[in-house]
mmCIF file with all atom_site columns, C-alpha atoms in Angstrom:
data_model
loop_
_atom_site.group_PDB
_atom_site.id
_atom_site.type_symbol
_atom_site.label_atom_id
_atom_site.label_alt_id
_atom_site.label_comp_id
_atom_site.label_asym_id
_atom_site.label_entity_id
_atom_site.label_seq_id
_atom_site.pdbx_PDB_ins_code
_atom_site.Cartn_x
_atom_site.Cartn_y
_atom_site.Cartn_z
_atom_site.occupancy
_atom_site.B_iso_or_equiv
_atom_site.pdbx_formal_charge
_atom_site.auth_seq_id
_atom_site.auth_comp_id
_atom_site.auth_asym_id
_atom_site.auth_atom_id
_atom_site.pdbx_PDB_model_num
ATOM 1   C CA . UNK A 1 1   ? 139.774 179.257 120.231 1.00 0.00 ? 1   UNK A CA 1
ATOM 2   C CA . UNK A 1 2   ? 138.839 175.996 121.875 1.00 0.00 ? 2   UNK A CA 1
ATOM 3   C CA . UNK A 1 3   ? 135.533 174.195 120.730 1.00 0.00 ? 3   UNK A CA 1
ATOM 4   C CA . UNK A 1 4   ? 135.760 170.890 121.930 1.00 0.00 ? 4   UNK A CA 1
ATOM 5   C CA . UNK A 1 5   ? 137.743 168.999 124.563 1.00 0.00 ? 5   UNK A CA 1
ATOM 6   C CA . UNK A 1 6   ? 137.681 165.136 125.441 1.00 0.00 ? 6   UNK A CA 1
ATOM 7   C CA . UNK A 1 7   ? 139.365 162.712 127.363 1.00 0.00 ? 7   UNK A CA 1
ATOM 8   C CA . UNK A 1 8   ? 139.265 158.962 125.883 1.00 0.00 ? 8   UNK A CA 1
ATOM 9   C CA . UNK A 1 9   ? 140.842 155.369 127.365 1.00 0.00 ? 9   UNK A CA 1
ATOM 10  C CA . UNK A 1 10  ? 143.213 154.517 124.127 1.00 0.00 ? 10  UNK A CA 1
ATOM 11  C CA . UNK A 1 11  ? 142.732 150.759 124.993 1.00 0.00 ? 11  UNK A CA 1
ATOM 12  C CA . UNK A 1 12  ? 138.837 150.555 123.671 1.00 0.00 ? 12  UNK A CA 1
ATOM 13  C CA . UNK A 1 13  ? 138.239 154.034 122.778 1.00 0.00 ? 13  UNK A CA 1
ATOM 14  C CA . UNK A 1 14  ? 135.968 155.059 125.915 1.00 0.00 ? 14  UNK A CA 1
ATOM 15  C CA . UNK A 1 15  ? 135.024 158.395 126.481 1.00 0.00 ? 15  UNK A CA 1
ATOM 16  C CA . UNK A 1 16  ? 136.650 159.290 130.128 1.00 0.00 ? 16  UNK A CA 1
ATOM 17  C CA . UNK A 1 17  ? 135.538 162.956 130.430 1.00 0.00 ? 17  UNK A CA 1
ATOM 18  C CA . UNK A 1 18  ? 134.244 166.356 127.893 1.00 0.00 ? 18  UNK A CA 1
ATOM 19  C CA . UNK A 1 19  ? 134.716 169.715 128.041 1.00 0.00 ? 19  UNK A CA 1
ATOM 20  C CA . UNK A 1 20  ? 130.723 170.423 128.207 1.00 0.00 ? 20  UNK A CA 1
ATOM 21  C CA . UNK A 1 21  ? 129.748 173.104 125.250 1.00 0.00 ? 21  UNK A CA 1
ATOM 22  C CA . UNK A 1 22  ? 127.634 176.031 125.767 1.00 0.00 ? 22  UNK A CA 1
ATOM 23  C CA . UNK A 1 23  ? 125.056 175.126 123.177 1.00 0.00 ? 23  UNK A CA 1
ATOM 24  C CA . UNK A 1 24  ? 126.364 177.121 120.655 1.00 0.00 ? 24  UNK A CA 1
ATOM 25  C CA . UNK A 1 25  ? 126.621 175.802 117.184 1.00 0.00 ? 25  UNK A CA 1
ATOM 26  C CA . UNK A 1 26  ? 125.374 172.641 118.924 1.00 0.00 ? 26  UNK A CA 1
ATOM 27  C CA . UNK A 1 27  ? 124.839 170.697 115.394 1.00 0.00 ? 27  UNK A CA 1
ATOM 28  C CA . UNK A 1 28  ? 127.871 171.621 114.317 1.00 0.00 ? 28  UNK A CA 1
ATOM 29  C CA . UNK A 1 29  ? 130.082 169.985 117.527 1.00 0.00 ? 29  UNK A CA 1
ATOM 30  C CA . UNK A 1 30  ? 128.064 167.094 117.038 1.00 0.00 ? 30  UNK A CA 1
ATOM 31  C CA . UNK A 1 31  ? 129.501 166.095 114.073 1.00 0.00 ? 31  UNK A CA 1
ATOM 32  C CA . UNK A 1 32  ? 132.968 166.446 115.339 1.00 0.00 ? 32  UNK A CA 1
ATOM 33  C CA . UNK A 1 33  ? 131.740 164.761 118.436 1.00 0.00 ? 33  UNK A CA 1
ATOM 34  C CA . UNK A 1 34  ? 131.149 161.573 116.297 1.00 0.00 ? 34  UNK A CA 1
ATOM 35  C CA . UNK A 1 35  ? 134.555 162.316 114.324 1.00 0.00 ? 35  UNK A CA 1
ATOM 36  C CA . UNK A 1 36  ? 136.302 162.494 117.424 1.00 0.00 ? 36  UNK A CA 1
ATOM 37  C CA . UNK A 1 37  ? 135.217 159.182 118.536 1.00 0.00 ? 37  UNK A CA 1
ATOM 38  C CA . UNK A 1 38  ? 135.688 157.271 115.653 1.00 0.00 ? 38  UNK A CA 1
ATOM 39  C CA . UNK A 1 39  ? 139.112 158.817 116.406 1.00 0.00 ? 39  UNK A CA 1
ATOM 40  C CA . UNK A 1 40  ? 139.285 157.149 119.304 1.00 0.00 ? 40  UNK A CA 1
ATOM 41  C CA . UNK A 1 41  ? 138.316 153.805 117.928 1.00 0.00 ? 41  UNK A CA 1
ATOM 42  C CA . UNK A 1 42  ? 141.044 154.061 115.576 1.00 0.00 ? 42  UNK A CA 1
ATOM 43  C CA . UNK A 1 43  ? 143.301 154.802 118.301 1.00 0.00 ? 43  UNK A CA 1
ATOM 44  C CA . UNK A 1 44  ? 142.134 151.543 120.347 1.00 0.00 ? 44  UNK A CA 1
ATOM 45  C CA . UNK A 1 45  ? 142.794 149.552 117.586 1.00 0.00 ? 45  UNK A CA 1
ATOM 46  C CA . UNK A 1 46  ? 146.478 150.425 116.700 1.00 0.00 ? 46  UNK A CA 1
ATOM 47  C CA . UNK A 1 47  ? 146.100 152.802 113.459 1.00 0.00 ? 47  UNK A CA 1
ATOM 48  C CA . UNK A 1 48  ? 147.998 155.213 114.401 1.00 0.00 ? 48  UNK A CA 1
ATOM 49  C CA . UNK A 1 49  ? 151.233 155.087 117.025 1.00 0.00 ? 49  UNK A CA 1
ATOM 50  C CA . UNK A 1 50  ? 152.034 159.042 116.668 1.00 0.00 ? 50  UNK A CA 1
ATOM 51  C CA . UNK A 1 51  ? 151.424 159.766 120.506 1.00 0.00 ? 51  UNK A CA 1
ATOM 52  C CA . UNK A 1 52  ? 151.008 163.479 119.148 1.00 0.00 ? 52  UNK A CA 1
ATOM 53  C CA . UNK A 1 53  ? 149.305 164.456 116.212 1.00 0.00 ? 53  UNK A CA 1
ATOM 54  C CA . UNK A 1 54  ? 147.356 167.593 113.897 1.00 0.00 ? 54  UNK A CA 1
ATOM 55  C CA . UNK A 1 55  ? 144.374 166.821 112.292 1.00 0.00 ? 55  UNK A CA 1
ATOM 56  C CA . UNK A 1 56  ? 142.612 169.009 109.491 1.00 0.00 ? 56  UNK A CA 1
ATOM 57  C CA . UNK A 1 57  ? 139.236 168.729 109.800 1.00 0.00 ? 57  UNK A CA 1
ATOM 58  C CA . UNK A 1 58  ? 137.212 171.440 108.266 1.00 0.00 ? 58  UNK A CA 1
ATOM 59  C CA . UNK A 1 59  ? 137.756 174.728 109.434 1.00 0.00 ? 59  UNK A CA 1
ATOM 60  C CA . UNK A 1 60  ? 138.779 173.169 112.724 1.00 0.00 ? 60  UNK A CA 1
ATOM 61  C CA . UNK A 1 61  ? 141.978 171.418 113.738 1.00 0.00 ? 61  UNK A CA 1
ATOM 62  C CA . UNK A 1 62  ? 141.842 168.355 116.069 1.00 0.00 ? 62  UNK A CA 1
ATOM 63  C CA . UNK A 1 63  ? 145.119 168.133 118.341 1.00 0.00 ? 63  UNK A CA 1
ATOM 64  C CA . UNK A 1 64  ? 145.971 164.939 120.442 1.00 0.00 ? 64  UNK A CA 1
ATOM 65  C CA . UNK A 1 65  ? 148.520 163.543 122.710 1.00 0.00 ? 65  UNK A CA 1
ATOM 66  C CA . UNK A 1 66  ? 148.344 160.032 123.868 1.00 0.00 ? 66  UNK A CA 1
ATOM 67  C CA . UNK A 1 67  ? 150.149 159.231 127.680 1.00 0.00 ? 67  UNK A CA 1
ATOM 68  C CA . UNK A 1 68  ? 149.060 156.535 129.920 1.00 0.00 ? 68  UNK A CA 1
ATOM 69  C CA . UNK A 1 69  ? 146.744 154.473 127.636 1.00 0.00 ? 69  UNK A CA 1
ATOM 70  C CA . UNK A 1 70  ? 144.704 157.615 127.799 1.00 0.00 ? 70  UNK A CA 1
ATOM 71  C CA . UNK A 1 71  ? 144.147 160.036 124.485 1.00 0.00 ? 71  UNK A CA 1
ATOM 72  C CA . UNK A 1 72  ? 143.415 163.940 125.048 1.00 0.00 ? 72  UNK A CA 1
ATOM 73  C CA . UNK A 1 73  ? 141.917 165.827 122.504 1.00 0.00 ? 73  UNK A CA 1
ATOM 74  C CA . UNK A 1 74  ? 140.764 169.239 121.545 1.00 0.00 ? 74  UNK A CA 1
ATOM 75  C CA . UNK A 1 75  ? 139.374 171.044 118.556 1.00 0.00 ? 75  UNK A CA 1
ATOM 76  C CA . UNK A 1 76  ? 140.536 174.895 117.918 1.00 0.00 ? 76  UNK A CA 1
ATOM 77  C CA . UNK A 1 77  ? 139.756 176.993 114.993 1.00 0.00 ? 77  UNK A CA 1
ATOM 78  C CA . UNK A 1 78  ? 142.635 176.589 112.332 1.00 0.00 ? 78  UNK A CA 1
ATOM 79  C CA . UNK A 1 79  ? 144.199 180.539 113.379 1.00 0.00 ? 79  UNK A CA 1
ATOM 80  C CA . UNK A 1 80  ? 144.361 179.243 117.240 1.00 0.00 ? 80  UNK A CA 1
ATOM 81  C CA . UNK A 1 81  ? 148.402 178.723 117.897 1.00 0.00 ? 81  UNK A CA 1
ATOM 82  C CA . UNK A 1 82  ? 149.569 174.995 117.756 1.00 0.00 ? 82  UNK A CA 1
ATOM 83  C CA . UNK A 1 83  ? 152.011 174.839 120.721 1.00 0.00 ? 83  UNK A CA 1
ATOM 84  C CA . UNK A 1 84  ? 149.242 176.784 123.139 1.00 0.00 ? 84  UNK A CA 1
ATOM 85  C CA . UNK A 1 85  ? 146.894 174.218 122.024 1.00 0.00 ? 85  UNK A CA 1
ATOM 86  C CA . UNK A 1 86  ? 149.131 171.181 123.313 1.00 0.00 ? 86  UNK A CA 1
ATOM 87  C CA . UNK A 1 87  ? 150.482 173.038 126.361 1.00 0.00 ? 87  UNK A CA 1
ATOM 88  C CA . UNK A 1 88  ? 146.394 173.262 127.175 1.00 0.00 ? 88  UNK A CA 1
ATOM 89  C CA . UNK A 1 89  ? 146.327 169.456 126.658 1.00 0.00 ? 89  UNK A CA 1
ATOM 90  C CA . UNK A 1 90  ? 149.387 169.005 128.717 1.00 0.00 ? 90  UNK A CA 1
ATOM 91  C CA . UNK A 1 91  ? 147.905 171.174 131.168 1.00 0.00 ? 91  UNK A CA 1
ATOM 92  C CA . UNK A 1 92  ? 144.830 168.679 131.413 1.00 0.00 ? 92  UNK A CA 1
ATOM 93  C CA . UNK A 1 93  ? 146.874 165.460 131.195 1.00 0.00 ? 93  UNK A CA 1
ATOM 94  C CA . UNK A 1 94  ? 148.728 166.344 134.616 1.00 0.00 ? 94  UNK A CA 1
ATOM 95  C CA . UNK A 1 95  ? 145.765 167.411 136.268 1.00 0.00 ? 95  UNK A CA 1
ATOM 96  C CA . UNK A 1 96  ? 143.592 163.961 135.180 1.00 0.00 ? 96  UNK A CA 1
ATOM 97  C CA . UNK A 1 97  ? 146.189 161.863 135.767 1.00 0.00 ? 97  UNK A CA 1
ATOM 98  C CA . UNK A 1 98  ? 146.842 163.538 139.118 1.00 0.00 ? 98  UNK A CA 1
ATOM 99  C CA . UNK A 1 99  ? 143.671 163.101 140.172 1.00 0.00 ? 99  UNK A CA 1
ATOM 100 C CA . UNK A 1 100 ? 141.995 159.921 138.644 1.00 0.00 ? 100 UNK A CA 1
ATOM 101 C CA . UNK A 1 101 ? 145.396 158.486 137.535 1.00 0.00 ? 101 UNK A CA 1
ATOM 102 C CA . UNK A 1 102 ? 144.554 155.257 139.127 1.00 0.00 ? 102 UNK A CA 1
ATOM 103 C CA . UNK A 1 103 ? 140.486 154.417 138.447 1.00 0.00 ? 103 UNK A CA 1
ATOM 104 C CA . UNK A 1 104 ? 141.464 154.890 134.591 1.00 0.00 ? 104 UNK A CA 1
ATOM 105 C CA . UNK A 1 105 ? 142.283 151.173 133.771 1.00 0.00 ? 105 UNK A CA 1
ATOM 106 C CA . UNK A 1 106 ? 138.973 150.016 135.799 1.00 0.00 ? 106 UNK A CA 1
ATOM 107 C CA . UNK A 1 107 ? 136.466 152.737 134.439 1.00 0.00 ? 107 UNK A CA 1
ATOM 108 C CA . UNK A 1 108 ? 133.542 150.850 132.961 1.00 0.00 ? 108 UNK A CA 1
ATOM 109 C CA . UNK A 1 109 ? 131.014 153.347 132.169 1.00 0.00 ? 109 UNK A CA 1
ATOM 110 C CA . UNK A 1 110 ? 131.530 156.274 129.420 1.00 0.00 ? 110 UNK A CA 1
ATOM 111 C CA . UNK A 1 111 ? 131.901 159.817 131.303 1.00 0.00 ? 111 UNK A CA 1
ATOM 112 C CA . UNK A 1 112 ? 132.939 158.308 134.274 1.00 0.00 ? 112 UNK A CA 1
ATOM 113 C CA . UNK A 1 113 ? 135.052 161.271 135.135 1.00 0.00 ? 113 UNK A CA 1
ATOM 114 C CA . UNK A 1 114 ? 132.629 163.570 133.938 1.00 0.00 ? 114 UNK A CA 1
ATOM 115 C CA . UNK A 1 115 ? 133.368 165.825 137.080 1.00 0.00 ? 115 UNK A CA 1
ATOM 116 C CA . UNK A 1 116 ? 136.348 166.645 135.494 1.00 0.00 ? 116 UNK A CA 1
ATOM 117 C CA . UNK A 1 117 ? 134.605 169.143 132.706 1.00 0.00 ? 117 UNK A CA 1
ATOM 118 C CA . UNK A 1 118 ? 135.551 171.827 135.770 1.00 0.00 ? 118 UNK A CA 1
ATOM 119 C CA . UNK A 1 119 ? 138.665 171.606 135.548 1.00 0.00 ? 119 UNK A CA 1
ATOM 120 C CA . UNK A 1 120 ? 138.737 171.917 131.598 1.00 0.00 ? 120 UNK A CA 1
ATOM 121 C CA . UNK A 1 121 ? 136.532 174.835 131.901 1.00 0.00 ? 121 UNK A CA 1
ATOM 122 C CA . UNK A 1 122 ? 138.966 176.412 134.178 1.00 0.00 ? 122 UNK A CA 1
ATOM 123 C CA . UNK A 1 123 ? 142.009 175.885 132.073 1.00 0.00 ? 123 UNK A CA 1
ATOM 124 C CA . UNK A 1 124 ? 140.195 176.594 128.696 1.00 0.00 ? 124 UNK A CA 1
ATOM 125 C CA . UNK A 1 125 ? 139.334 179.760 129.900 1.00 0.00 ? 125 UNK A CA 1
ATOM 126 C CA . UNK A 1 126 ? 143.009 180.620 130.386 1.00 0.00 ? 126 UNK A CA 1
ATOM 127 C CA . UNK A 1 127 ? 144.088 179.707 127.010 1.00 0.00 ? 127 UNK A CA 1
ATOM 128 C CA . UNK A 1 128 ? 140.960 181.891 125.657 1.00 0.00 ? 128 UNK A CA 1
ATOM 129 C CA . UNK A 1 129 ? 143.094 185.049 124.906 1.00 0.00 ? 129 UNK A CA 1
ATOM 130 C CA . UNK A 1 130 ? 145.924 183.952 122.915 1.00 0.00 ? 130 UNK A CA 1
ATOM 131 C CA . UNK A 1 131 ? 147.647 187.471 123.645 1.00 0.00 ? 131 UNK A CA 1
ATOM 132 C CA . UNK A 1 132 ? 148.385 187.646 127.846 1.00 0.00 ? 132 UNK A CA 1
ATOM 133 C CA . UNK A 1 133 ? 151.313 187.946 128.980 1.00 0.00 ? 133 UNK A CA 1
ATOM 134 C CA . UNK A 1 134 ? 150.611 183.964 130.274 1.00 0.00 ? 134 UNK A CA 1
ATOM 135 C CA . UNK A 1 135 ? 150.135 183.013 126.991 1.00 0.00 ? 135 UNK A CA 1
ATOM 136 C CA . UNK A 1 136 ? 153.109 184.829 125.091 1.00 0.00 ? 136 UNK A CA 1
ATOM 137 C CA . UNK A 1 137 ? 155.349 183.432 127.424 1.00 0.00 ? 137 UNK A CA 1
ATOM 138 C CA . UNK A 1 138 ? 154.220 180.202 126.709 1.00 0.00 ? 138 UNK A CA 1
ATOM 139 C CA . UNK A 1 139 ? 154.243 180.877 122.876 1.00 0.00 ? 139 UNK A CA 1
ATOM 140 C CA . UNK A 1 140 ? 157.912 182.216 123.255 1.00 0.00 ? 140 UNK A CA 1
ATOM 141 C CA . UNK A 1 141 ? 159.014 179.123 125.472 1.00 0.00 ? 141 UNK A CA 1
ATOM 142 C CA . UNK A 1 142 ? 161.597 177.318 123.182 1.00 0.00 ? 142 UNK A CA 1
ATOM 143 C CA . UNK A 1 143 ? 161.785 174.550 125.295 1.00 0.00 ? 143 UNK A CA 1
ATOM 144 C CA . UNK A 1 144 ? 158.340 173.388 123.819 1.00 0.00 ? 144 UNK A CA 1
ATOM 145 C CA . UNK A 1 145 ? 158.780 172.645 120.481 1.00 0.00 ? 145 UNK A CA 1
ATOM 146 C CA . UNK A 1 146 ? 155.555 171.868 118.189 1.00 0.00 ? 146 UNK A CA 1
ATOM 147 C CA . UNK A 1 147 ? 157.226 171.996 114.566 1.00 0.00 ? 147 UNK A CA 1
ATOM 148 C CA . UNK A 1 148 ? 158.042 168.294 114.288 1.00 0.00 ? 148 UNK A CA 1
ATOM 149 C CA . UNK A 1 149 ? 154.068 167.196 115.295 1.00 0.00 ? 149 UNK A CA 1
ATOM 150 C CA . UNK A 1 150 ? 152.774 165.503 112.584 1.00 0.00 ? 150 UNK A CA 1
ATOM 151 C CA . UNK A 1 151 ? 149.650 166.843 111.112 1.00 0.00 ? 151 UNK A CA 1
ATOM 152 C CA . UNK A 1 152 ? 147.085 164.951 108.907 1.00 0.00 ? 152 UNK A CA 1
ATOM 153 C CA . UNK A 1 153 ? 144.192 165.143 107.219 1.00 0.00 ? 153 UNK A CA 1
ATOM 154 C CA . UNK A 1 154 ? 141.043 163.662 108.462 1.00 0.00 ? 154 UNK A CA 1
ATOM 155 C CA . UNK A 1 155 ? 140.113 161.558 105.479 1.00 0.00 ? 155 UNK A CA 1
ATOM 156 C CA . UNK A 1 156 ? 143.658 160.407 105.979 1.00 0.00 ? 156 UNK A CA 1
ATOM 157 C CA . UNK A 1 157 ? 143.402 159.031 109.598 1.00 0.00 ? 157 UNK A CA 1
ATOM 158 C CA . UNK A 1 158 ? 139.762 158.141 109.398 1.00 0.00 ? 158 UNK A CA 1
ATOM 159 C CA . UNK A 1 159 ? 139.465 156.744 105.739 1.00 0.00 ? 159 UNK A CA 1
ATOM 160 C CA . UNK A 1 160 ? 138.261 158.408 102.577 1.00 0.00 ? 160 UNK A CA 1
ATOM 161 C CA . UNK A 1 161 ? 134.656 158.453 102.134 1.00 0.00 ? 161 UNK A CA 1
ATOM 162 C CA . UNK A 1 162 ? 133.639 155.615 104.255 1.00 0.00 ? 162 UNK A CA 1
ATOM 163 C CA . UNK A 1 163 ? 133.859 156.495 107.569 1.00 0.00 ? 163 UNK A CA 1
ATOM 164 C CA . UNK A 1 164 ? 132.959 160.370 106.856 1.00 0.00 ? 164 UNK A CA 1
ATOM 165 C CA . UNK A 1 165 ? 129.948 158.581 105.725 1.00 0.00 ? 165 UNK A CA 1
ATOM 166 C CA . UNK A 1 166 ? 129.460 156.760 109.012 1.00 0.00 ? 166 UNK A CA 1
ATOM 167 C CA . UNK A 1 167 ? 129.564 160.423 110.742 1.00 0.00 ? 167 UNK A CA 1
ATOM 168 C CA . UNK A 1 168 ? 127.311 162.286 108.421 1.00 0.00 ? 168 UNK A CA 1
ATOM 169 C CA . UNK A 1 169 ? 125.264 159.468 108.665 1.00 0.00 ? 169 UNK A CA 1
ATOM 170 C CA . UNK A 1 170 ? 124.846 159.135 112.525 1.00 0.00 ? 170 UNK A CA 1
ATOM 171 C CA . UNK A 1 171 ? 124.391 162.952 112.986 1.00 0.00 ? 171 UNK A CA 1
ATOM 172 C CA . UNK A 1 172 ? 121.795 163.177 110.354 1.00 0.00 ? 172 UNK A CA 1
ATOM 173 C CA . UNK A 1 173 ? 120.130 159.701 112.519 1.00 0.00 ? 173 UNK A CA 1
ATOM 174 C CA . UNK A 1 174 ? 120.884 161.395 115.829 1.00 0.00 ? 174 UNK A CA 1
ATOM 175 C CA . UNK A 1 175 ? 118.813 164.611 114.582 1.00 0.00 ? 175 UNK A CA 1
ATOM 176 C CA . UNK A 1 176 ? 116.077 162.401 113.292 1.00 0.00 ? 176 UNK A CA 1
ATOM 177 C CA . UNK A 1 177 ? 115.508 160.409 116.765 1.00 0.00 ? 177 UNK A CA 1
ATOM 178 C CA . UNK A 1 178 ? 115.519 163.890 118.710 1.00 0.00 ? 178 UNK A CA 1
ATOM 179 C CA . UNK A 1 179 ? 112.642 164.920 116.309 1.00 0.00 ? 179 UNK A CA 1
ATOM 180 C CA . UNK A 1 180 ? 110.913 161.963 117.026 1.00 0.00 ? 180 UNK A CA 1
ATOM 181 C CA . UNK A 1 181 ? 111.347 162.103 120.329 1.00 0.00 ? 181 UNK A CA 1
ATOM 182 C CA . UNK A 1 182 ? 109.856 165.570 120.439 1.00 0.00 ? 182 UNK A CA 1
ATOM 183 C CA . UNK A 1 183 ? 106.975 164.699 118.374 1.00 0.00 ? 183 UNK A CA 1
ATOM 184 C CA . UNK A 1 184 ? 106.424 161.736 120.561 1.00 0.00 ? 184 UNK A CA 1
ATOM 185 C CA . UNK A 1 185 ? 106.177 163.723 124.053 1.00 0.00 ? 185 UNK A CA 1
ATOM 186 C CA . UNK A 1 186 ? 103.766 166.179 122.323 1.00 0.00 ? 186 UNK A CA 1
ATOM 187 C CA . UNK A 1 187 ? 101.485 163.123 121.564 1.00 0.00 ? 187 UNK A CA 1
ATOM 188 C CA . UNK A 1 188 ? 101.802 162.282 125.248 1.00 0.00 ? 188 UNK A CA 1
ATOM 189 C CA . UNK A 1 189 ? 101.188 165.396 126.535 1.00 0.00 ? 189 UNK A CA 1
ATOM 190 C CA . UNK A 1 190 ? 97.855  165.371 124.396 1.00 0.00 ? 190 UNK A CA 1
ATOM 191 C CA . UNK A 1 191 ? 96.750  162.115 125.550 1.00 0.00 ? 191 UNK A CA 1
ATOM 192 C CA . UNK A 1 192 ? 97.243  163.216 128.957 1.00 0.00 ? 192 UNK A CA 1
ATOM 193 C CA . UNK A 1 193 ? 94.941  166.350 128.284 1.00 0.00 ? 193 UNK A CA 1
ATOM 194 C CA . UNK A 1 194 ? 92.639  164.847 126.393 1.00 0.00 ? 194 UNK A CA 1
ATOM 195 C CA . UNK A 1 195 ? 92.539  162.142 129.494 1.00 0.00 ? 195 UNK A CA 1
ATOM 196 C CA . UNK A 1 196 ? 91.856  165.010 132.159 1.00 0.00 ? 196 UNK A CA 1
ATOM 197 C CA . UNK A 1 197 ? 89.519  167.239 130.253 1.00 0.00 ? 197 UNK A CA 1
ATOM 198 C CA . UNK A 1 198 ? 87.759  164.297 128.338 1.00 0.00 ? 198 UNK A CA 1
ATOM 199 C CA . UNK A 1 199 ? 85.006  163.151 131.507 1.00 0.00 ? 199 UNK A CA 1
ATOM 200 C CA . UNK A 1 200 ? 84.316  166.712 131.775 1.00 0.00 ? 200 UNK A CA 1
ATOM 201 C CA . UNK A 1 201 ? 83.368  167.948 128.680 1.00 0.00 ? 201 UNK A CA 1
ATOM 202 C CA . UNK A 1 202 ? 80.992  164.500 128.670 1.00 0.00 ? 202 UNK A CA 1
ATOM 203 C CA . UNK A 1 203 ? 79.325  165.904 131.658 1.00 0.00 ? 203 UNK A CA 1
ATOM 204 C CA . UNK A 1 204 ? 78.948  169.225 130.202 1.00 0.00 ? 204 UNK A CA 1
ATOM 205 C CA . UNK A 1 205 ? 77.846  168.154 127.090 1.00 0.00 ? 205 UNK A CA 1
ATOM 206 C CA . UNK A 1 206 ? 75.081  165.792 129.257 1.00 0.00 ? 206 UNK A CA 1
ATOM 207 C CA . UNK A 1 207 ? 74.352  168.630 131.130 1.00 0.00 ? 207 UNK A CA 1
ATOM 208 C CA . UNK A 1 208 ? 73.615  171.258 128.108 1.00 0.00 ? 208 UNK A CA 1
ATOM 209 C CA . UNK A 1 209 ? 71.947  168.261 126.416 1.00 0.00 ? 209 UNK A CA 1
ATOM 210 C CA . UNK A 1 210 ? 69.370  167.930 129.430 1.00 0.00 ? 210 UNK A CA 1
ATOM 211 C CA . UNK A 1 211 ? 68.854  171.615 129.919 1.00 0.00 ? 211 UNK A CA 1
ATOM 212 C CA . UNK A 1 212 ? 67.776  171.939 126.095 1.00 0.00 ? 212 UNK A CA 1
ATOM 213 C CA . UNK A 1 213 ? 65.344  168.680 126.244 1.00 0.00 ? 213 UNK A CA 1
ATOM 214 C CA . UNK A 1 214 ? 63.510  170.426 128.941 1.00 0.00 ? 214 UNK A CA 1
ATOM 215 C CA . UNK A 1 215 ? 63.502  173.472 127.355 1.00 0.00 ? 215 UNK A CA 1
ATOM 216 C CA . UNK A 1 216 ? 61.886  172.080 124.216 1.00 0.00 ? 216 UNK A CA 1
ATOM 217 C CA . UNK A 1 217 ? 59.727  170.131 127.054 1.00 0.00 ? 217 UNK A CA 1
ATOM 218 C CA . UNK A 1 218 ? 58.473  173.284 128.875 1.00 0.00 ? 218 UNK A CA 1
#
């Protein structure tokens, strides 16, 4: 099964387009979010030339091609078929490049193709059920060959220990700022209460205070 799709400019590593997630398992993708970039950085600055590649991570595989200075990639759970899992990514390079084939080199914000996560829903939704006929067919097509992809680990391609650090890392600070962040609009939303309901609880207080003076008064 697919869990993660993006599109990234091989040149400097920007992130073009992603396959939006459901919000399932949502800490989880994160931290291949962060491994997939670093991928990409890698990628930008010449580490590795495979234009197709495997790579363990996990209980996940990552699976690239590279065409037109532009890198797509997609997680899958290890049991998901290797040659359906590039004919997916094939499937998304002719599309992207069909369609935004010639704003790629002068994209200067991340996700600027962002639009583009409906087509990848689409076409992962295809791919979903490894057994229709669609899909044996293209399992059974011996035109597309697989075998001689090269497939690494991710220590391997990223570095050992370092840069699995750097993710870890960033996730665990990512986590930490959203639980700031949420701790920060409940102080605000406080404020703002205590701010609305603060003059009138003064006046009621005045006003109880005054009733029970003349009371004792009287």
């Amino acid at each position: 099964m697919v869990k993660l799709t993006m599109i990234a400019r091989v040149t400097d590593g920007l992130p073009l387009a992603e396959g939006l997630d459901d919000g399932h398992d949502q800490k989880d993708i994160e931290f291949y979010k962060q491994q997939a970039k670093l991928l990409f950085k890698n990628l930008s600055r010449g580490q590795n030339e495979a234009s197709r590649m495997s790579i363990e991570t996990g209980p996940y595989f990552f699976h690239y091609i590279i065409e037109g200075h532009v890198c797509y990639l997609t997680m899958c759970d290890r049991s998901y078929p290797k040659k359906l899992a590039f004919q997916y990514l094939e499937d998304l390079k002719n599309e992207f490049e069909r369609v935004n084939g010639n704003q790629i080199e002068t994209a200067a914000r991340p996700y600027a193709f962002i639009k583009f996560d409906t087509f990848i829903q689409k076409t992962k939704k295809l791919y979903l059920d490894t057994h229709t006929q669609r899909n044996l067919a293209k399992l059974n097509d011996e035109l597309y060959e697989v075998h001689q992809i090269m497939t690494r680990n991710v220590q391997e391609v990223l570095g050992v220990g370092e840069k699995l650090d750097q993710v870890s890392e960033l996730s665990s600070r990512l986590t930490s700022e959203s639980r700031i962040y949420a701790d920060k609009a409940r102080d605000l939303n406080r404020q703002a209460l205590i701010r609305k309901w603060a003059p009138v609880a003064i006046v009621l207080g005045v006003v109880v205070l005054l009733f029970w003076v003349k009371q004792k008064i009287w």
